[in-house]
CSV table of C-alpha atoms in Angstrom, one decimal:
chain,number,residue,atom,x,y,z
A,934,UNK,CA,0.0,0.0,0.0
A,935,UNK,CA,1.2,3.5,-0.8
A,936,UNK,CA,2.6,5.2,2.4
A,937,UNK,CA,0.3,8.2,2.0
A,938,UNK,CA,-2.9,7.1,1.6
A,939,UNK,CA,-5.6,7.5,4.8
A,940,UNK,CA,-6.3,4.7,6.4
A,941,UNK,CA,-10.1,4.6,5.9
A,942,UNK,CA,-12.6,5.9,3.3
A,943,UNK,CA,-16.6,6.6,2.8
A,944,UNK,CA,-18.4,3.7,1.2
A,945,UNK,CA,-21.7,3.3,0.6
A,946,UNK,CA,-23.1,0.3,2.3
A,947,UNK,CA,-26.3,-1.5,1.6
A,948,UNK,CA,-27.5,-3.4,5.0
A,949,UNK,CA,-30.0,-5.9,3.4
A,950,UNK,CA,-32.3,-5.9,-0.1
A,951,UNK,CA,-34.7,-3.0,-0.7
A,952,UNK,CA,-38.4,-3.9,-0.1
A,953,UNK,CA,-41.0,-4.2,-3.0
A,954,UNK,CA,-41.3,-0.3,-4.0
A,955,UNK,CA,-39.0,1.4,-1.6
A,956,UNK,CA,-37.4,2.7,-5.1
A,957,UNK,CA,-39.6,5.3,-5.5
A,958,UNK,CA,-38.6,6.7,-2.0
A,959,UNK,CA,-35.5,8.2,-1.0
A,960,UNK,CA,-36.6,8.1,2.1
A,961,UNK,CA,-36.8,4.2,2.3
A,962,UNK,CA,-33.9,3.5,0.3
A,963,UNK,CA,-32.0,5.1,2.8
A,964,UNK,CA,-32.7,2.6,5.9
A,965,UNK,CA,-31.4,0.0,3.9
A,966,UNK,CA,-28.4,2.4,2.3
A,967,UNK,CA,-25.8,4.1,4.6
A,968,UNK,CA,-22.6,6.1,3.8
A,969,UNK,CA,-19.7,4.9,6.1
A,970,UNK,CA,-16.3,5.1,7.3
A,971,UNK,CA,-14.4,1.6,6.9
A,972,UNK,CA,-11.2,0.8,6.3
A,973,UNK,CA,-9.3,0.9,2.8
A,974,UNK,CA,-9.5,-2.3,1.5
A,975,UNK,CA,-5.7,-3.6,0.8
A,976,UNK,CA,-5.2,-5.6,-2.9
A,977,UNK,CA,-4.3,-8.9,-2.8
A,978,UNK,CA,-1.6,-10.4,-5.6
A,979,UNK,CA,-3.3,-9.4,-9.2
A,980,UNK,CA,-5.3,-6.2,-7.4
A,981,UNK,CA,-4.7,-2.7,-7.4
A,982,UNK,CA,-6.4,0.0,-5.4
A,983,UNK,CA,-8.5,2.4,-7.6
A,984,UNK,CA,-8.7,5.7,-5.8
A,985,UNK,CA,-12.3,6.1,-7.5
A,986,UNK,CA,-13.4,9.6,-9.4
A,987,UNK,CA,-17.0,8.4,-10.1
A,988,UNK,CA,-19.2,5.4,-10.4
A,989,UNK,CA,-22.1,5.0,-13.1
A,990,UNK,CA,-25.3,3.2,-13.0
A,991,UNK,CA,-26.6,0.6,-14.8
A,992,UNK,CA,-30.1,-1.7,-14.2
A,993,UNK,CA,-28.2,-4.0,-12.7
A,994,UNK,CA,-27.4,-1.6,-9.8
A,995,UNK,CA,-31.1,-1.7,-9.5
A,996,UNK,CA,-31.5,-5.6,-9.1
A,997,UNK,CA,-28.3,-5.6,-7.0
A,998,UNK,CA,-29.9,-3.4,-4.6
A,999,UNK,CA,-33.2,-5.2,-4.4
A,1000,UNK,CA,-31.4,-8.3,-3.9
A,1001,UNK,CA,-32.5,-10.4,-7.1
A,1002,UNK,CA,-29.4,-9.8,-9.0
A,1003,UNK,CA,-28.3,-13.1,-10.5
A,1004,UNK,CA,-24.7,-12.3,-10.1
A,1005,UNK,CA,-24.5,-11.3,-6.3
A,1006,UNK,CA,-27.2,-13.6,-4.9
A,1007,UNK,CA,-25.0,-14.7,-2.3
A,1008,UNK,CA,-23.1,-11.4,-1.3
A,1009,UNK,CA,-23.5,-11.1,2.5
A,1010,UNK,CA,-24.7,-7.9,3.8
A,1011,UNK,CA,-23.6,-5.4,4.7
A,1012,UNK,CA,-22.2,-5.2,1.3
A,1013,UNK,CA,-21.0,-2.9,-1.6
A,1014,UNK,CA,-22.8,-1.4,-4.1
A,1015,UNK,CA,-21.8,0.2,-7.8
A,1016,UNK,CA,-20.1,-1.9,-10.7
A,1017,UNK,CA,-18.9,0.3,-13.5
A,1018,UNK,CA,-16.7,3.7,-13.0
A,1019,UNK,CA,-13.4,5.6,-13.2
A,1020,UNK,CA,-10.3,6.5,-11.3
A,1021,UNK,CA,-6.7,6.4,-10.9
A,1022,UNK,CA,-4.8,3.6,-9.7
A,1023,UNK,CA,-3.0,4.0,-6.4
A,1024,UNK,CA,-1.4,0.9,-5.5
A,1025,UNK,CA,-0.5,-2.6,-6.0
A,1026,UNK,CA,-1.2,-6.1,-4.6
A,1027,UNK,CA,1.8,-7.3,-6.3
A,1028,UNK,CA,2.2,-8.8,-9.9
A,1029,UNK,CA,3.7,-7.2,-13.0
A,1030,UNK,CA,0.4,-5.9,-14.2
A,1031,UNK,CA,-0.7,-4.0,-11.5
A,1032,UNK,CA,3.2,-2.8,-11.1
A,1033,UNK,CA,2.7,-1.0,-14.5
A,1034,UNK,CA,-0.7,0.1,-13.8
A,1035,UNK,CA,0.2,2.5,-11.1
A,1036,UNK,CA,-0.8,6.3,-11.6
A,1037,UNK,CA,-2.3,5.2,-14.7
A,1038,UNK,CA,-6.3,6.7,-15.3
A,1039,UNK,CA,-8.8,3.7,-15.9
A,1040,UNK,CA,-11.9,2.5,-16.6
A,1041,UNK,CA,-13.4,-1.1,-14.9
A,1042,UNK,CA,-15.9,-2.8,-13.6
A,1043,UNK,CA,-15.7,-4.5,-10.2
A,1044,UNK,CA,-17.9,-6.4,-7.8
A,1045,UNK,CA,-16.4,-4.7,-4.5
A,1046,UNK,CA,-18.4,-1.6,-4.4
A,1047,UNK,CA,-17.5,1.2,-6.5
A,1048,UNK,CA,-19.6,3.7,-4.7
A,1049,UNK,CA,-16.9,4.4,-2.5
A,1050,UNK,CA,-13.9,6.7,-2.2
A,1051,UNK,CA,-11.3,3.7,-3.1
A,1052,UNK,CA,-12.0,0.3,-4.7
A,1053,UNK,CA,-10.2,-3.4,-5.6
A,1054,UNK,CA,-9.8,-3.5,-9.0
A,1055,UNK,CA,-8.5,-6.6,-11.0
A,1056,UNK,CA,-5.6,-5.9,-13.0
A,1057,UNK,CA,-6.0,-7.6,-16.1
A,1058,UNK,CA,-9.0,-6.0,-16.7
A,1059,UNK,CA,-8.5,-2.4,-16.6
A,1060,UNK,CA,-9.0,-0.3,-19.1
A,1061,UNK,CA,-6.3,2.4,-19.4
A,1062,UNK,CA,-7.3,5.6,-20.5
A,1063,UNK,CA,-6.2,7.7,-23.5
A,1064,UNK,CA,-5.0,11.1,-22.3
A,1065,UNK,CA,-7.9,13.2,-24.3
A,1066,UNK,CA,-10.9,10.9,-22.6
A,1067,UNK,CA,-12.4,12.1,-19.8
A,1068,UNK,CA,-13.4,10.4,-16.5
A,1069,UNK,CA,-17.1,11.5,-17.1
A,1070,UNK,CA,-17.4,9.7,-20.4
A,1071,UNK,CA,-15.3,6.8,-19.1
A,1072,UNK,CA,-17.0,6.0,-16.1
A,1073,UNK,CA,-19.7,4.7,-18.8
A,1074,UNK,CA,-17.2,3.0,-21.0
A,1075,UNK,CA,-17.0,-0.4,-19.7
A,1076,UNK,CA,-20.8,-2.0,-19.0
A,1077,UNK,CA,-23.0,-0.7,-22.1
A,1078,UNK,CA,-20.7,-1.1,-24.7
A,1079,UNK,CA,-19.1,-3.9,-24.4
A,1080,UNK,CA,-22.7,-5.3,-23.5
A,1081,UNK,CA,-23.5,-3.8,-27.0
A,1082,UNK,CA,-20.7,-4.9,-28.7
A,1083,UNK,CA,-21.5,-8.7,-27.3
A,1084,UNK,CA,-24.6,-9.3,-27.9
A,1085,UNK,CA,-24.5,-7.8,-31.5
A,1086,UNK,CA,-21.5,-10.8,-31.9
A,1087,UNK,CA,-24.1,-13.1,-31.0
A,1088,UNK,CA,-26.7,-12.0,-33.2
A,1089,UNK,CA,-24.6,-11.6,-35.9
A,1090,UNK,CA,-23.1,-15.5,-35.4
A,1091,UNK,CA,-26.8,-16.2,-35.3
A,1092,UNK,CA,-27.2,-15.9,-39.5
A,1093,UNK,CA,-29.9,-13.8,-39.5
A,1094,UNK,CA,-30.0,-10.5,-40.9
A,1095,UNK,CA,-32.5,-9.1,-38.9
A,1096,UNK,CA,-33.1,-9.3,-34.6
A,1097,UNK,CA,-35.7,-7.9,-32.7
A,1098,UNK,CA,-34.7,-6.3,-28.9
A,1099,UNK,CA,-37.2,-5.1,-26.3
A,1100,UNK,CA,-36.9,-2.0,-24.0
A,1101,UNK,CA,-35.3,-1.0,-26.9
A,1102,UNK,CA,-35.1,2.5,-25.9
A,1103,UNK,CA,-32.9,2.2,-23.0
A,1104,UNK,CA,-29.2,2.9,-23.1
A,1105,UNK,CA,-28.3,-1.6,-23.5
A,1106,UNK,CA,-30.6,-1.8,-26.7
A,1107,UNK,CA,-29.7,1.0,-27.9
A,1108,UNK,CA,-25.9,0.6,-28.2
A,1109,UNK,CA,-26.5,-2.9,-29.4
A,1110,UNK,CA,-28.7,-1.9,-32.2
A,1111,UNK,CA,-26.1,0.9,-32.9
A,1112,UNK,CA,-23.4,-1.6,-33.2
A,1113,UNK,CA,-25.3,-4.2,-34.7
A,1114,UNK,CA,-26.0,-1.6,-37.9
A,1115,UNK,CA,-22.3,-1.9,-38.5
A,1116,UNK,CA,-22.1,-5.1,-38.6
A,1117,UNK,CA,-24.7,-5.0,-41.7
A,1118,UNK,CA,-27.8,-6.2,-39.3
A,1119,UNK,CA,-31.5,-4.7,-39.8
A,1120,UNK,CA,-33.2,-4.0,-36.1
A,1121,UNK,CA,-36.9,-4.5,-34.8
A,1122,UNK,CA,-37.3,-2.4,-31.7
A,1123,UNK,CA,-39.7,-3.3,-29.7
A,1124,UNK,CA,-41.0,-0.1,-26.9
A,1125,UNK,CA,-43.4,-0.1,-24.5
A,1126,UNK,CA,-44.6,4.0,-25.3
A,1127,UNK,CA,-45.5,5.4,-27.8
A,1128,UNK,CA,-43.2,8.3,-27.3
A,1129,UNK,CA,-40.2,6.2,-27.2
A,1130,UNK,CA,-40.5,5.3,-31.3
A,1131,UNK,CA,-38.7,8.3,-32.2
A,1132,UNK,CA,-35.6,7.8,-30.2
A,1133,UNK,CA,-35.5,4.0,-32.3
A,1134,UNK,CA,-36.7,5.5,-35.7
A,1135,UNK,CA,-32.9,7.7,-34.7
A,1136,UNK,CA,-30.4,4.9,-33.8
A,1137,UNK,CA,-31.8,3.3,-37.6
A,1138,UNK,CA,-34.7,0.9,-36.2
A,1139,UNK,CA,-35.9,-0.6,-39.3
A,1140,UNK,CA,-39.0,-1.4,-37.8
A,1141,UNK,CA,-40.4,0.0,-34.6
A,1142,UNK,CA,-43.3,-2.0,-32.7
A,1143,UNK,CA,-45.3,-1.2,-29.2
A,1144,UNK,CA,-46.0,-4.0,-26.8
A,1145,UNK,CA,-48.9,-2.4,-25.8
A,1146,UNK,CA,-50.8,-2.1,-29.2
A,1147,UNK,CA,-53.3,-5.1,-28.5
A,1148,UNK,CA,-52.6,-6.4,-31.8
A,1149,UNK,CA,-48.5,-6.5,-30.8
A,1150,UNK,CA,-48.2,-10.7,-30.9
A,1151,UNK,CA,-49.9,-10.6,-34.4
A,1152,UNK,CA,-47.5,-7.8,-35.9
A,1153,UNK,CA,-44.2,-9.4,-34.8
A,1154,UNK,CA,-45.7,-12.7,-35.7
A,1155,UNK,CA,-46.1,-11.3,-39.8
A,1156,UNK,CA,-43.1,-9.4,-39.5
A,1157,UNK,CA,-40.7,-11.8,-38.1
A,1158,UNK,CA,-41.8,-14.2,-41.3
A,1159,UNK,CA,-41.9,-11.5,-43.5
A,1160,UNK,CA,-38.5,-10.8,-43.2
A,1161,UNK,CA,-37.6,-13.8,-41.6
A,1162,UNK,CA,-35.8,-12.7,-38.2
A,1163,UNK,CA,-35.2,-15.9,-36.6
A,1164,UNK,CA,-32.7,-14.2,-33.6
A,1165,UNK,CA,-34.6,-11.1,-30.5
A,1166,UNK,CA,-33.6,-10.3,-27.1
A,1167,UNK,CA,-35.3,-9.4,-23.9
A,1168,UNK,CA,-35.1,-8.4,-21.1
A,1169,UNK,CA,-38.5,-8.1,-20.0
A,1170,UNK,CA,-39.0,-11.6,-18.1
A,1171,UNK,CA,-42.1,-12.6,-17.1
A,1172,UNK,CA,-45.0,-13.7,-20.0
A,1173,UNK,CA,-43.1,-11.6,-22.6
A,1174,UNK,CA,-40.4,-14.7,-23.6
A,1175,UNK,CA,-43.5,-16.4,-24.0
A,1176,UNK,CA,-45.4,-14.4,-26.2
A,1177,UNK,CA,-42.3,-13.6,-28.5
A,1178,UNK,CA,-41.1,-16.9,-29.0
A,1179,UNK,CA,-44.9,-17.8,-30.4
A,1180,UNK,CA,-43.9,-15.4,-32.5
A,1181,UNK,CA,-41.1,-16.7,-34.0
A,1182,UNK,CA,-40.2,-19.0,-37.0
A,1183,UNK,CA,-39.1,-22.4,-36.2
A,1184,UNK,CA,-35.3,-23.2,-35.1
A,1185,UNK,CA,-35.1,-19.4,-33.3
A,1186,UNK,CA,-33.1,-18.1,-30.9
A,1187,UNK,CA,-34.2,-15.8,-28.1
A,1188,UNK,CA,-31.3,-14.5,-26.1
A,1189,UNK,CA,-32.5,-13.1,-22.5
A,1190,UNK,CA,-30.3,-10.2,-21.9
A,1191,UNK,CA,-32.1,-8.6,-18.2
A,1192,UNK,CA,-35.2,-9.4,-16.6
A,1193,UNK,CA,-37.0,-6.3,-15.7
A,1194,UNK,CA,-39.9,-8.5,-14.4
A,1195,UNK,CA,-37.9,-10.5,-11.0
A,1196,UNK,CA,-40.7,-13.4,-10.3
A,1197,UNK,CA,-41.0,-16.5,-12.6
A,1198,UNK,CA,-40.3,-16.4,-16.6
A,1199,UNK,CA,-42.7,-18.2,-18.9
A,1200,UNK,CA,-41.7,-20.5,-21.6
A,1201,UNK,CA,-43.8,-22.7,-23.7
A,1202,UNK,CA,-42.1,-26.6,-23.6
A,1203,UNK,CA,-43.5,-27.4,-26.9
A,1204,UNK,CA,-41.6,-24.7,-28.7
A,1205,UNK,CA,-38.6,-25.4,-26.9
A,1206,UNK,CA,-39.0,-29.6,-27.8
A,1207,UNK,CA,-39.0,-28.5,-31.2
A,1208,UNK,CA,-35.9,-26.5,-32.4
A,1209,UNK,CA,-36.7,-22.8,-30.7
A,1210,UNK,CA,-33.6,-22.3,-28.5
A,1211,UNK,CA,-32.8,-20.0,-25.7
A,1212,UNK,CA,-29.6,-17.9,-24.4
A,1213,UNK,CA,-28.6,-15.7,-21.7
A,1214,UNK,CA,-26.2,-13.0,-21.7
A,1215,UNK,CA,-24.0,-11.7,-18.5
A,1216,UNK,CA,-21.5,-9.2,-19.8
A,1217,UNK,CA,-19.2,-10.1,-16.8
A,1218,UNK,CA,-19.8,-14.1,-18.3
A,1219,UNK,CA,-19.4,-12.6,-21.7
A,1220,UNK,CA,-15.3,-11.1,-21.2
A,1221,UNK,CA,-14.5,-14.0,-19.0
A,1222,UNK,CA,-14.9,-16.6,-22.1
A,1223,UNK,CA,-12.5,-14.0,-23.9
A,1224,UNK,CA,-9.0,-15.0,-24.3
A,1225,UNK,CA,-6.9,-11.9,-22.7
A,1226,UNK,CA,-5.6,-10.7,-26.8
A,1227,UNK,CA,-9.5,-10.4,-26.8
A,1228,UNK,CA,-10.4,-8.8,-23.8
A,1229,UNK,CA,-7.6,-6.1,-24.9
A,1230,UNK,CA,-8.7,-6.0,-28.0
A,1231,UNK,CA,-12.5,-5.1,-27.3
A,1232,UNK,CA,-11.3,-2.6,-24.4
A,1233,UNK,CA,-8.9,-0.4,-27.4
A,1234,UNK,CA,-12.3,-0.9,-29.7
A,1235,UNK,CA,-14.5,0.7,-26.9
A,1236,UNK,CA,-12.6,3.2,-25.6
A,1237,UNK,CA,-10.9,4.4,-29.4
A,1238,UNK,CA,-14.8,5.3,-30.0
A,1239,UNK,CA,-16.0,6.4,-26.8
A,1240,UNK,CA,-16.2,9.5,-27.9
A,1241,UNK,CA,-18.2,8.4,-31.1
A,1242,UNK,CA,-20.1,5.2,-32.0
A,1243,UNK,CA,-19.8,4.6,-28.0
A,1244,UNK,CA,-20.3,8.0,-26.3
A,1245,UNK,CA,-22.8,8.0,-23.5
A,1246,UNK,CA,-25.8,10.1,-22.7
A,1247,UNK,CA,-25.1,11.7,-19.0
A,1248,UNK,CA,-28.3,13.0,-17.8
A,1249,UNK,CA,-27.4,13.6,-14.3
A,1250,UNK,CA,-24.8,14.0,-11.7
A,1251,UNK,CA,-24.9,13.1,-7.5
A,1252,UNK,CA,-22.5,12.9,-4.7
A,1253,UNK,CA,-22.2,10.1,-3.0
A,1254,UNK,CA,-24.2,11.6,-0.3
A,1255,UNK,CA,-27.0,11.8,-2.7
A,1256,UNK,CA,-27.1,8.3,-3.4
A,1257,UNK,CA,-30.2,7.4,-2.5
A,1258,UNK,CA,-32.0,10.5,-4.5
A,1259,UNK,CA,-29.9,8.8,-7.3
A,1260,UNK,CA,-31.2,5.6,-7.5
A,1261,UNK,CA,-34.6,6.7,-7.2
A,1262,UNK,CA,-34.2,9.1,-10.1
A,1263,UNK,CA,-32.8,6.1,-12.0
A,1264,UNK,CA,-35.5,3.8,-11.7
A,1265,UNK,CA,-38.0,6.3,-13.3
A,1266,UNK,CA,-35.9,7.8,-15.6
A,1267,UNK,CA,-33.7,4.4,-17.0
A,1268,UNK,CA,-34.1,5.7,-20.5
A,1269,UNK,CA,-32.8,9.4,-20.3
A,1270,UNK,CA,-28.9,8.3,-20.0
A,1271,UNK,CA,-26.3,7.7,-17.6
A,1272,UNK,CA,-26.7,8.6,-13.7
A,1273,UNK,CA,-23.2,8.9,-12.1
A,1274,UNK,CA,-22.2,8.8,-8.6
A,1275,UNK,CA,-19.3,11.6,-7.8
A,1276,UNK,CA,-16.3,11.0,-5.7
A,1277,UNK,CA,-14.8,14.8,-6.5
């Protein structure tokens, strides 16, 4: 550990999962939320310590916090919260990687709790920053677009030229379809609001479709044979897999991405017994099946056009003293852009 650092640091500490509906208050996210004083966490051979410069938001920040995220189902409380973010590493565990690291600015993603002044880091999975990127766009340089980037690969390997995505205005869908159009791939978007067909119609939605029209099941139905799109994701949960997958040819893939809907998904086993297929993609899954020329690779892809094909909406700024205001704000406003939690 470097000689001058303090000794402790505020964190944000979530003492057990939110309630059904406490999202909407502040007030009630903060009994289960607490800014604290604990000790500086000391990196272990392959860490480094990331004095953090701000933390972004992502839905899975929501789940986390309710306690129905898939990927931190067994965390113990009190735990961390926050994933994706920026900062500047401070110190080192011990291994060439992290050696080299040191004073550099990155971008990452970790499960410790990024909401806090200082946070573990893996080594071999930073993203270094170029000198002319800011933290403010590279705090949400990590979770979206590689997410993007990802799960247009897999629609792409799919062989079909078109794929269909629900919540297809929100920031996920939207840098997938983005990505997907330069990969020569047609998009159905599928919204839930009327007013969120514009924001499609201007990330090059060929087709845009609402899941409330009552005819919805019937339109995707003669579109997806019309043009044949035999590969959609969702991440909707609940009846929805059920009703697109009736709406798909034979031998199609549906790829769950989220699950915005936390109780039971429905499938139909006769679809499923006779050649429809099903996926699920986890970013974190998604770079750990990467071989480490590919991880690199997709980290110089994503932050080379983070200022382009990959830069992110901010739509609003909190301290980390504001943290539950923040997540409250996020739940109702997922598709405006980025919320990020300030450090400085």
């Amino acid at each position: 550990m470097k000689k001058n650092l303090p000794s402790k640091m505020k964190a944000l500490r979530q003492l057990g999962p939110l309630p059904e509906g406490a999202l909407s208050d502040p007030n009630a996210i903060k009994k289960y939320l607490q800014l604290t004083l604990v000790d500086i966490p000391k990196p272990k051979p392959g860490q480094v310590l990331v004095k953090v410069n701000r933390g972004s938001m992502n839905p899975n920040d929501l789940y986390h916090i309710k306690g129905v995220y898939s990927s931190t189902l067994d965390y113990p409380y009190p735990r961390g919260v926050g994933f994706e973010g920026a900062g500047t590493v401070v110190a080192n565990g011990g291994g060439i990687a992290g050696w080299a690291r040191i004073g550099k600015r990155v971008a990452f993603y970790s499960k410790f709790g990024m909401f806090a002044e200082y946070v573990l880091a893996d080594a071999l999975k930073l993203i270094v920053l170029p000198k002319d990127l800011e933290f403010q766009e590279a705090a949400s340089s990590v979770a979206n677009p590689i997410t993007g980037v990802g799960m247009a690969r897999w629609a792409k390997a799919s062989g079909s030229k078109y794929f269909f995505i629900t919540a297809a205005a929100g920031a996920v869908a939207r840098m997938t379809m983005r990505v997907a159009h330069t990969y020569g791939l047609k998009s159905i978007a599928i919204v839930r609001r009327e007013e969120q067909v514009a924001i499609c119609k201007e990330e090059g939605a060929s087709y845009v479709l609402n899941q409330s029209d009552p005819d919805f099941e019937k339109n995707l139905t003669d579109l997806c044979k019309e043009v044949n799109c035999t590969y959609g994701f969702d991440c909707i949960g609940g009846d929805m897999p059920l009703t697109l997958i009736r709406s798909m040819p034979q031998g199609s893939t549906l790829c769950m991405y989220g699950y915005f809907n936390t109780g039971p998904v429905q499938f139909q086993p006769q679809k499923l017994f006779n050649g429809w297929k099903i996926q699920f993609f986890e970013t974190e899954y998604y770079i750990n099946s990467l071989s480490l020329l590919s991880r690199f690779r997709l980290s110089r892809e994503v932050i080379n056009n983070v200022n382009g094909l990959f830069r992110p909406k901010i739509q609003k700024q909190f301290s980390l003293e504001e943290a539950a205001e923040a997540y409250s704000y996020y739940s109702k406003n997922m598709t405006g852009g980025k919320i990020q939690i300030l450090n400085e």
